[in-house]
Amino acid sequence: MATENLIIERYLLLVDQHFAEQEYYEGRKLLEEALFVDPTHGTVHSYLGWYYYAQMNDFVRADTHYAISMKAENVFPGTYSNYATVLMKLRRFQDVIALCTQGLEAPGVADAYMWIEIAHAREMLGEYKAAKVACEEGLKVAMDEFVKVQLTSAQTRIKEKLKRAAPWYALTL
């Protein structure tokens, strides 16, 4: 097992180098080779999910790899945010909420980003009050200015939707 982990780590270092040089095909080939060493390695599947999502716009294949990655023992923290994006593209809003709620409990995951995705998913479901609460929770933990701007923008948009949905509710904002 220790030897397998070292081999996988070497593969991932090479993949990082290829991806940094925008040599995505070569990186993908190495990831596929790494799966022969360990077919269930979470980080390898996460990298493949990213490849199919970010480079190929193949959200179905990305979903498959992210789903396998989420079953791994130690989930790569970046998997949560990337997988949430894929699920949003697939319009699987309930799954986004479940994933991000799980991500809020996982070590190393950016909580503010999880709240943004929860807010967006709730907004898409028409659950504006819950979306507004998610924005508020995100703003409590946001440290990055870009994330704060996203949350504030979402909060403003959601408040407007609440006003249109129920004008009487605007009095309580």
XYZ file of C-alpha atoms in Angstrom:
173
model
C 0.000 0.000 0.000
C 2.785 2.446 0.849
C 4.515 1.670 -2.434
C 1.268 2.258 -4.341
C 0.852 5.631 -2.647
C 4.375 6.676 -3.644
C 3.743 5.628 -7.221
C 0.464 7.571 -7.304
C 2.173 10.636 -5.805
C 4.793 10.520 -8.551
C 2.084 10.286 -11.181
C 0.281 13.278 -9.661
C 3.471 15.357 -9.640
C 3.975 14.614 -13.328
C 0.332 15.387 -14.060
C 0.645 18.722 -12.252
C 3.650 19.550 -14.431
C 1.789 18.665 -17.622
C -1.298 20.608 -16.594
C 0.852 23.630 -15.659
C 2.271 23.512 -19.194
C -1.270 23.138 -20.596
C -0.418 19.645 -21.815
C -3.793 18.275 -20.810
C -3.863 15.203 -23.024
C -0.524 13.995 -21.648
C -1.729 14.620 -18.104
C -4.920 12.687 -18.711
C -2.972 9.739 -20.085
C -0.843 9.653 -16.913
C -3.975 9.752 -14.764
C -5.371 6.790 -16.652
C -2.108 4.926 -16.064
C -2.327 5.780 -12.357
C -5.733 4.098 -12.219
C -4.037 0.815 -13.136
C -2.032 1.149 -9.916
C -5.079 2.050 -7.800
C -8.472 2.130 -9.568
C -10.206 3.729 -6.581
C -7.721 6.488 -5.726
C -9.801 9.545 -4.866
C -7.354 12.227 -5.922
C -6.725 10.604 -9.300
C -10.464 10.500 -9.959
C -10.773 14.100 -8.764
C -8.087 15.188 -11.234
C -9.879 13.292 -14.017
C -13.138 14.948 -12.988
C -11.446 18.328 -13.303
C -10.007 17.384 -16.694
C -13.384 16.385 -18.115
C -15.154 19.366 -16.560
C -12.646 22.165 -17.165
C -10.955 21.016 -20.358
C -13.521 18.935 -22.198
C -16.865 20.360 -20.964
C -17.954 16.753 -20.479
C -19.963 17.130 -17.298
C -21.336 13.581 -17.346
C -17.847 12.021 -17.349
C -16.698 14.572 -14.784
C -19.653 13.575 -12.607
C -18.661 9.918 -12.840
C -15.100 10.590 -11.708
C -16.122 12.987 -8.949
C -18.668 10.478 -7.638
C -15.940 7.819 -7.432
C -13.607 10.330 -5.804
C -16.188 11.132 -3.119
C -16.259 7.464 -2.105
C -12.523 7.465 -1.380
C -11.199 7.339 2.145
C -9.509 10.754 2.045
C -11.364 13.095 -0.260
C -9.230 15.799 -1.901
C -10.668 19.114 -0.547
C -10.875 20.749 -3.992
C -13.199 18.001 -5.125
C -16.114 19.547 -3.250
C -16.049 22.897 -5.034
C -15.352 21.440 -8.472
C -17.986 18.747 -8.105
C -20.512 21.344 -6.926
C -19.876 23.294 -10.130
C -20.426 20.161 -12.229
C -23.646 19.339 -10.392
C -24.876 22.901 -10.950
C -24.177 22.537 -14.687
C -26.163 19.287 -14.630
C -28.962 21.136 -12.788
C -28.874 18.672 -9.902
C -29.558 21.286 -7.266
C -30.549 18.945 -4.423
C -27.283 17.064 -4.947
C -25.363 20.362 -4.770
C -26.951 21.130 -1.418
C -26.166 17.655 -0.064
C -22.574 17.751 -1.322
C -21.868 21.235 0.004
C -23.451 20.450 3.360
C -21.073 17.495 3.563
C -18.231 19.797 2.472
C -18.955 22.130 5.391
C -17.937 19.267 7.692
C -14.855 18.193 5.722
C -11.377 19.426 6.672
C -9.637 21.810 4.302
C -12.743 22.771 2.339
C -13.523 26.483 1.850
C -16.751 26.914 3.822
C -17.647 30.257 2.245
C -17.572 28.681 -1.200
C -19.816 25.857 0.007
C -22.300 28.469 1.223
C -22.202 30.245 -2.162
C -23.088 27.015 -3.936
C -25.824 26.205 -1.424
C -27.264 29.691 -1.950
C -27.174 29.312 -5.744
C -28.801 25.886 -5.613
C -31.525 27.098 -3.238
C -32.092 30.115 -5.463
C -32.475 27.873 -8.521
C -35.013 25.790 -6.594
C -36.961 28.953 -5.752
C -36.143 28.608 -2.048
C -35.279 32.277 -1.661
C -35.453 32.534 2.126
C -33.086 29.565 2.530
C -30.816 31.040 -0.161
C -30.693 34.350 1.721
C -29.745 32.511 4.921
C -26.985 30.640 3.055
C -25.567 33.978 1.862
C -25.599 35.301 5.414
C -23.807 32.199 6.695
C -21.231 32.495 3.930
C -20.548 36.132 4.739
C -19.845 35.158 8.350
C -16.926 32.945 7.297
C -15.743 34.608 4.069
C -12.221 35.976 4.177
C -11.511 36.450 0.491
C -12.778 39.722 -0.998
C -13.863 38.040 -4.248
C -15.987 35.547 -2.319
C -17.524 38.345 -0.251
C -18.469 40.181 -3.444
C -20.062 37.014 -4.861
C -22.049 36.443 -1.689
C -23.167 40.069 -1.448
C -24.205 40.071 -5.101
C -26.161 36.853 -4.633
C -27.760 38.233 -1.487
C -28.895 41.400 -3.308
C -30.285 39.376 -6.231
C -32.116 37.004 -3.895
C -33.638 39.891 -1.906
C -35.005 41.302 -5.177
C -36.506 37.926 -6.048
C -38.078 37.749 -2.615
C -39.649 41.179 -3.113
C -41.115 40.115 -6.471
C -42.273 36.745 -5.120
C -44.039 38.200 -2.102
C -44.196 42.007 -1.867
C -45.302 41.823 1.763
C -42.037 40.061 2.623
C -40.019 43.122 1.596
C -41.150 44.814 4.795
C -39.221 42.253 6.877
C -35.857 42.541 5.049
